PDB file of C-alpha atoms in Angstrom:
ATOM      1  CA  UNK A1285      87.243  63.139  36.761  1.00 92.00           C
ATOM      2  CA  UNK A1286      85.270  65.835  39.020  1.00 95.00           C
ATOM      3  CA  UNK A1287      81.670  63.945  39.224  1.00 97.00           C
ATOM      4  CA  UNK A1288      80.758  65.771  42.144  1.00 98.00           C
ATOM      5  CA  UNK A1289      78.229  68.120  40.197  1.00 98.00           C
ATOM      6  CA  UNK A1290      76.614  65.011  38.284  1.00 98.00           C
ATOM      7  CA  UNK A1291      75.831  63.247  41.271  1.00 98.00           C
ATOM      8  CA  UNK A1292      74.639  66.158  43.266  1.00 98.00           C
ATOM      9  CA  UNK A1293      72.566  67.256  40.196  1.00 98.00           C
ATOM     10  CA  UNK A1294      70.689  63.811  39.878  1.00 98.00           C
ATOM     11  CA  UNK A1295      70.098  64.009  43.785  1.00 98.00           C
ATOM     12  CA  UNK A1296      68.177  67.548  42.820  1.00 98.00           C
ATOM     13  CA  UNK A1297      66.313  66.681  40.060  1.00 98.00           C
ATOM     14  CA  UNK A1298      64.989  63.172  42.240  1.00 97.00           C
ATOM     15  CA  UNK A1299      63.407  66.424  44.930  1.00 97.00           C
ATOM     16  CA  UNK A1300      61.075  66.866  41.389  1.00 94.00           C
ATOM     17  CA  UNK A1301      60.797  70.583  41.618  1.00 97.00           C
ATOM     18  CA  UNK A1302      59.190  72.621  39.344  1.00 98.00           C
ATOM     19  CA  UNK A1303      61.098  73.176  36.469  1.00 97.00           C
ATOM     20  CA  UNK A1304      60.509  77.222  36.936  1.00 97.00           C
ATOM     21  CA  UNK A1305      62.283  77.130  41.103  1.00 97.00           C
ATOM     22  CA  UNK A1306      64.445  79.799  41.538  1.00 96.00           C
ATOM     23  CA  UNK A1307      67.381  78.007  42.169  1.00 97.00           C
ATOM     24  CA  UNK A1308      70.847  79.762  43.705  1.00 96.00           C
ATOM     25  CA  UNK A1309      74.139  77.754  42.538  1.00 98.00           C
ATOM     26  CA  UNK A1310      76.113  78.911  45.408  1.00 97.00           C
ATOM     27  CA  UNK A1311      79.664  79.355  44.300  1.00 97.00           C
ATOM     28  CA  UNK A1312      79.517  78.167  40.996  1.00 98.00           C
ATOM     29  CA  UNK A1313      82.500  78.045  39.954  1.00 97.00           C
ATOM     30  CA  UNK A1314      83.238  77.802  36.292  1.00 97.00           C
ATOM     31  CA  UNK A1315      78.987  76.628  35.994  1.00 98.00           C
ATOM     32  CA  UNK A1316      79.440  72.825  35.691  1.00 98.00           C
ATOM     33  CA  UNK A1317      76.344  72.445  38.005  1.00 98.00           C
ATOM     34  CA  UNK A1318      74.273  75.231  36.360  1.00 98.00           C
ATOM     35  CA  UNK A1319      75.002  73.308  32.879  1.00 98.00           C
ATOM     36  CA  UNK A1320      73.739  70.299  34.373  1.00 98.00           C
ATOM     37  CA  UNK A1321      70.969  71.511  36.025  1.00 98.00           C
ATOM     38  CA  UNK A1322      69.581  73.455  32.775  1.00 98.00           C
ATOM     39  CA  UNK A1323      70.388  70.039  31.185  1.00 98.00           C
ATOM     40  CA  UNK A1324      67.721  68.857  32.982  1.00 98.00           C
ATOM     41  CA  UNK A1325      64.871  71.345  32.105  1.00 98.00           C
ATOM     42  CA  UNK A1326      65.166  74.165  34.944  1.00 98.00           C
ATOM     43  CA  UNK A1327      65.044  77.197  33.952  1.00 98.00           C
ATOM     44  CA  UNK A1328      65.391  79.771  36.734  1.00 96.00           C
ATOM     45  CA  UNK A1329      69.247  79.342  37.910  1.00 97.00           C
ATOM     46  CA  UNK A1330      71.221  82.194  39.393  1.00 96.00           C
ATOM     47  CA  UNK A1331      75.000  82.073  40.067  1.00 96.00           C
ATOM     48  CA  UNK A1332      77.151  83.659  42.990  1.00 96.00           C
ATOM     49  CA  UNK A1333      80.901  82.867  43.288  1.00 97.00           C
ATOM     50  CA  UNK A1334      83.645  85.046  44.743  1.00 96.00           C
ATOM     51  CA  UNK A1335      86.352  84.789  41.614  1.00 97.00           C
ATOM     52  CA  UNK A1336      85.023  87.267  39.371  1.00 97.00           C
ATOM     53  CA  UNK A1337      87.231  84.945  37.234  1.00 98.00           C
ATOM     54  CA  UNK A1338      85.054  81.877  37.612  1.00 97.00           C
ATOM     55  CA  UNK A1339      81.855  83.826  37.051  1.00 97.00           C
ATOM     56  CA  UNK A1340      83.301  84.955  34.337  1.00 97.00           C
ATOM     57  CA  UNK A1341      83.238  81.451  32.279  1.00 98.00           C
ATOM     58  CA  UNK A1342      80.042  80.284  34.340  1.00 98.00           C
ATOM     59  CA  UNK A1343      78.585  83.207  32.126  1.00 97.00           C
ATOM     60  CA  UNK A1344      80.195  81.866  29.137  1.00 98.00           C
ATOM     61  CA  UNK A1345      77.648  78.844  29.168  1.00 98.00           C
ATOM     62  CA  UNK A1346      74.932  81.120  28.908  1.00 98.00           C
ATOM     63  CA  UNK A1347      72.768  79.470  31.975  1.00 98.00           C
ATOM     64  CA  UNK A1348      71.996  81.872  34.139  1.00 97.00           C
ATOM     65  CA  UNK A1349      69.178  84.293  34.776  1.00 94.00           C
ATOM     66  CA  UNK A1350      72.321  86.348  36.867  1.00 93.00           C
ATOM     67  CA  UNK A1351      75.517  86.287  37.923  1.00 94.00           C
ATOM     68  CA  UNK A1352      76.798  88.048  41.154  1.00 93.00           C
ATOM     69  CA  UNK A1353      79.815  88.350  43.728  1.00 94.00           C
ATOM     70  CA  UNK A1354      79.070  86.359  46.986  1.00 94.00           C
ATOM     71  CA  UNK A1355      81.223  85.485  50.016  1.00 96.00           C
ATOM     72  CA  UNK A1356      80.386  82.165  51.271  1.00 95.00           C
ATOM     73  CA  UNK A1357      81.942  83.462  55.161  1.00 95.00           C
ATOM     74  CA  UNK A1358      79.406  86.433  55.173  1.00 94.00           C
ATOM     75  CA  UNK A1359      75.986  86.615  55.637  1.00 90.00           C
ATOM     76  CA  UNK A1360      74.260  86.013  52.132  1.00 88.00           C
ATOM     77  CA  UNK A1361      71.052  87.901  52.609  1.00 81.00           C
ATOM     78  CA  UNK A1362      72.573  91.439  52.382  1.00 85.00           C
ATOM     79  CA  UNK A1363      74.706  90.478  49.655  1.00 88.00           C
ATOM     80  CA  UNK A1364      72.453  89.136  47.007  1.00 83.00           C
ATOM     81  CA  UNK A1365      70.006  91.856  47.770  1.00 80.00           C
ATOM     82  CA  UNK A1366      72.800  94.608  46.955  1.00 83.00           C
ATOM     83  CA  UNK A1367      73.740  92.451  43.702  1.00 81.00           C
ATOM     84  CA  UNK A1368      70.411  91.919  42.794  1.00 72.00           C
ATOM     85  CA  UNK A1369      68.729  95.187  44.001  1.00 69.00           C
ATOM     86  CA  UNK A1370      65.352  95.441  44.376  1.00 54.00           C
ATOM     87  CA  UNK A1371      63.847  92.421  41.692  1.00 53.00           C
ATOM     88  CA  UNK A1372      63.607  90.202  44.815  1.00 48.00           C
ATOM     89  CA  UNK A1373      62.236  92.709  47.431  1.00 47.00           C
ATOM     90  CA  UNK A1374      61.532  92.410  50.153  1.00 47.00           C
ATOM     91  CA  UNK A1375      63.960  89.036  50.621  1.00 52.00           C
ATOM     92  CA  UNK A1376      65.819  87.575  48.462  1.00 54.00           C
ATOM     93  CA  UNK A1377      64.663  83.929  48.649  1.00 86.00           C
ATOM     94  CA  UNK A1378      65.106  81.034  46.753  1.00 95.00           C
ATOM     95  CA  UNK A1379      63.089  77.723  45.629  1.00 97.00           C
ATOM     96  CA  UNK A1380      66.200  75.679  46.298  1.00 98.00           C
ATOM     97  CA  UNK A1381      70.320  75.650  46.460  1.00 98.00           C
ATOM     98  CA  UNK A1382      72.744  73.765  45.331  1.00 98.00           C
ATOM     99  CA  UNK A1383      76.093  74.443  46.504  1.00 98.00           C
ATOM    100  CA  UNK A1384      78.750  72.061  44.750  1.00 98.00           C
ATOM    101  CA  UNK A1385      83.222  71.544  45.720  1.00 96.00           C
ATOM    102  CA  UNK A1386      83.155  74.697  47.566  1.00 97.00           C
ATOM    103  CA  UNK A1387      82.923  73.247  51.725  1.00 97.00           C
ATOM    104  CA  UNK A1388      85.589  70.703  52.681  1.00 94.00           C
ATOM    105  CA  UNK A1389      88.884  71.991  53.938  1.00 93.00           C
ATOM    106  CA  UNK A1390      87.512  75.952  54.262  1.00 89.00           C
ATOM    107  CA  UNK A1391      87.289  78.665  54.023  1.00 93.00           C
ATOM    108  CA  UNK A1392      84.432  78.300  53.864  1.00 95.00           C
ATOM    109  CA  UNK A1393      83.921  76.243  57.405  1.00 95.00           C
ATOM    110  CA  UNK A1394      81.111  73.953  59.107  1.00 96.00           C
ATOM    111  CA  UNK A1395      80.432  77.373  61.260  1.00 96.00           C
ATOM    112  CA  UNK A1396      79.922  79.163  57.800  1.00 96.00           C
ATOM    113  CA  UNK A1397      77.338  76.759  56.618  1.00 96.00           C
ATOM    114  CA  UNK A1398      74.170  78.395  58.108  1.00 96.00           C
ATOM    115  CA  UNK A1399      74.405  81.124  56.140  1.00 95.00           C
ATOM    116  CA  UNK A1400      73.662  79.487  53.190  1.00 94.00           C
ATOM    117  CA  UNK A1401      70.081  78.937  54.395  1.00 94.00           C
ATOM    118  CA  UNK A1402      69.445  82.686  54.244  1.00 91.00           C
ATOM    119  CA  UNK A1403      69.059  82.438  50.139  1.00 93.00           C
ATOM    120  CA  UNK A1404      66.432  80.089  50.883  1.00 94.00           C
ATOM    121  CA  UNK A1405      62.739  80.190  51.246  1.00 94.00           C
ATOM    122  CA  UNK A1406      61.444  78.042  54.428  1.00 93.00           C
ATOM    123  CA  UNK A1407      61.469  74.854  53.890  1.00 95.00           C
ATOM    124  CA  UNK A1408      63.585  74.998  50.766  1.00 97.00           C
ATOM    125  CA  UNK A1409      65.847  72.247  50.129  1.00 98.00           C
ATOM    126  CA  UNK A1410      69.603  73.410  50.211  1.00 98.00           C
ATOM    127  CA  UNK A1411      72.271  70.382  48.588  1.00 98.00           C
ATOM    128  CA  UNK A1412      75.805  70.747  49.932  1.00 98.00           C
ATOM    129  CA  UNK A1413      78.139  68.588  48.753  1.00 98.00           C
ATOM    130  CA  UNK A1414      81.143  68.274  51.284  1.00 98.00           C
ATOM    131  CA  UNK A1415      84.891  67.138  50.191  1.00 97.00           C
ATOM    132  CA  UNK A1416      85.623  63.624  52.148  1.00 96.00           C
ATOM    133  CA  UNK A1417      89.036  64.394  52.670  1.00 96.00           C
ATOM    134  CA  UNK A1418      88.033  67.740  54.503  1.00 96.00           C
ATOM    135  CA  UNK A1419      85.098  66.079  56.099  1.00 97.00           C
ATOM    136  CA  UNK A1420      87.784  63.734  57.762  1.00 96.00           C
ATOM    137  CA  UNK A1421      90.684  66.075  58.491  1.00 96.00           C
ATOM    138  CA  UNK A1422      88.187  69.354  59.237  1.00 96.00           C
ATOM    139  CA  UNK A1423      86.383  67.477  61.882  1.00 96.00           C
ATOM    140  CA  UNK A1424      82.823  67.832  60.246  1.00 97.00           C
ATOM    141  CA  UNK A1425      81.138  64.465  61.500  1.00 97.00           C
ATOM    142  CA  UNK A1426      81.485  65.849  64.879  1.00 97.00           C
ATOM    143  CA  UNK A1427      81.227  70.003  64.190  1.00 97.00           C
ATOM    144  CA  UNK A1428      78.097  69.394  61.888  1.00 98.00           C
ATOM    145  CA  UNK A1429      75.347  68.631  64.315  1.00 98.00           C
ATOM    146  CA  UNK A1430      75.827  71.306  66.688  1.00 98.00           C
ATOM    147  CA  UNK A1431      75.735  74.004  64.364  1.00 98.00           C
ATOM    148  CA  UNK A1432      73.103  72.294  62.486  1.00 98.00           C
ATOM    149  CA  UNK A1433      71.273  72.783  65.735  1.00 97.00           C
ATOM    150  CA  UNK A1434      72.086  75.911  66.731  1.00 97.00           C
ATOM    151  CA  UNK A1435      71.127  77.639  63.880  1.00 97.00           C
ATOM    152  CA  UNK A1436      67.617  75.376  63.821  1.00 97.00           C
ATOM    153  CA  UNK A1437      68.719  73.595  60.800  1.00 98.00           C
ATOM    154  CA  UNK A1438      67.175  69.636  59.722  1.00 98.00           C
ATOM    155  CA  UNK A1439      70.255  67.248  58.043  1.00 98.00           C
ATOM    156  CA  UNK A1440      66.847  65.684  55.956  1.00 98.00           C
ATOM    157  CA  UNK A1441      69.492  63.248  54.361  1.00 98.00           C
ATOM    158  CA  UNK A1442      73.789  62.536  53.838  1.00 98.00           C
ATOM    159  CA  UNK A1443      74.892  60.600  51.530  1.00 97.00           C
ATOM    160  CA  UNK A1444      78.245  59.322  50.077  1.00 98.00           C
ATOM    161  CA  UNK A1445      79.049  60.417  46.065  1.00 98.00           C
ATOM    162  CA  UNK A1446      81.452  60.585  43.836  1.00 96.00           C
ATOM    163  CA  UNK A1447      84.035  63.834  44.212  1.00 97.00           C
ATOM    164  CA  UNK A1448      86.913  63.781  42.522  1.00 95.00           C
ATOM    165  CA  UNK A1449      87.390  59.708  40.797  1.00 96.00           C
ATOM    166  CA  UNK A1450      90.929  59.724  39.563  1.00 95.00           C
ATOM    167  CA  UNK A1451      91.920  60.933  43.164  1.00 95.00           C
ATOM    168  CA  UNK A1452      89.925  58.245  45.118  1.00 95.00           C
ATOM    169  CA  UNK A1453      88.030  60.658  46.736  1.00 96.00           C
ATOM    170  CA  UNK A1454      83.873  60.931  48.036  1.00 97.00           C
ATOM    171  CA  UNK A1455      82.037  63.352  49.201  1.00 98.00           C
ATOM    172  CA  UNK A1456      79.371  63.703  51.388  1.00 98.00           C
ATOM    173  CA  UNK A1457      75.929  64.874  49.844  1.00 98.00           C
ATOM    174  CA  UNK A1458      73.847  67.143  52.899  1.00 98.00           C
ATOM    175  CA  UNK A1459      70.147  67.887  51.927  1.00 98.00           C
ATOM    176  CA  UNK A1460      69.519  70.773  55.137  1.00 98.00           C
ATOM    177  CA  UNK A1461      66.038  72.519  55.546  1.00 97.00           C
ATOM    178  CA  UNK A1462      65.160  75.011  58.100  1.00 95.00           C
ATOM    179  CA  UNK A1463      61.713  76.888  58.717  1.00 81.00           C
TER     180      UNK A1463
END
């Protein structure tokens, strides 16, 4: 089975943020990760994925605060501030983000990953989980750390967890901070 979202979920919920963070699922998907995380008492989740299809049945299990349209290869900042409008003027920041099955093989790339620090606040944590197979094949134990640096970005921790089980395949678990 897909136990990437449990295992990145119980990596969150060990950070022991307040159960009111405004936390950004970045592309959600279908919500497996926003169900889990809700699971576990937070209660401030917002959900961006590019299928209008997927955010359609994220909705369905009734999780999150909102739901919006977000490309993970554009800059994030303009785009949740159009989809959200004014409620988080003047930036729209978040406590934390999870991002779960979406970077691996790309698009989205290792180049595209900064971006995903713009829906944080500074310091925020930001969990990326990263498909093993595409961390192998897409080159991203040697592409990682000079973006990472580039863009001013800390790799606090990696770690190996479980991705997809019946396929024999890991992923790779980044915590990133920046500011």
């Amino acid at each position: 089975g897909y136990m990437a979202p449990a295992d990145a979920v119980a990596a969150f919920t060990a950070l022991d943020l307040p159960v009111d963070a405004a936390i950004l699922d970045a592309g959600c998907g279908t919500g497996q990760a926003g169900a889990l995380l809700a699971a576990a008492g937070y209660t401030c989740i917002d959900g961006a994925d590019l299928s209008p299809e997927m955010r359609q049945v994220a909705g369905r299990r009734g999780v999150y605060r909102h739901l919006y349209q977000l490309d993970m290869t554009a800059d994030y900042a303009p785009q949740i501030a159009a989809a959200r409008g004014s409620e988080l003027a003047p930036a729209p920041l978040y406590d934390a983000v999870l991002c779960v099955g979406v970077f691996g093989y790309g698009p989205p790339h290792v180049a595209d990953l900064p971006r995903i620090m713009d829906a944080a606040a500074a310091g925020a944590p930001v969990l990326v989980t990263v498909n093993g197979m595409g961390w192998v094949k897409m080159g991203w134990e040697d592409g990682l750390p000079p973006v990472l640096s580039a863009a001013g970005i800390e790799l606090r921790s990696r770690r190996r967890i479980r991705h997809m089980v019946s396929e024999g395949i890991e992923a790779e678990l980044l915590e990133l901070r920046r500011g």
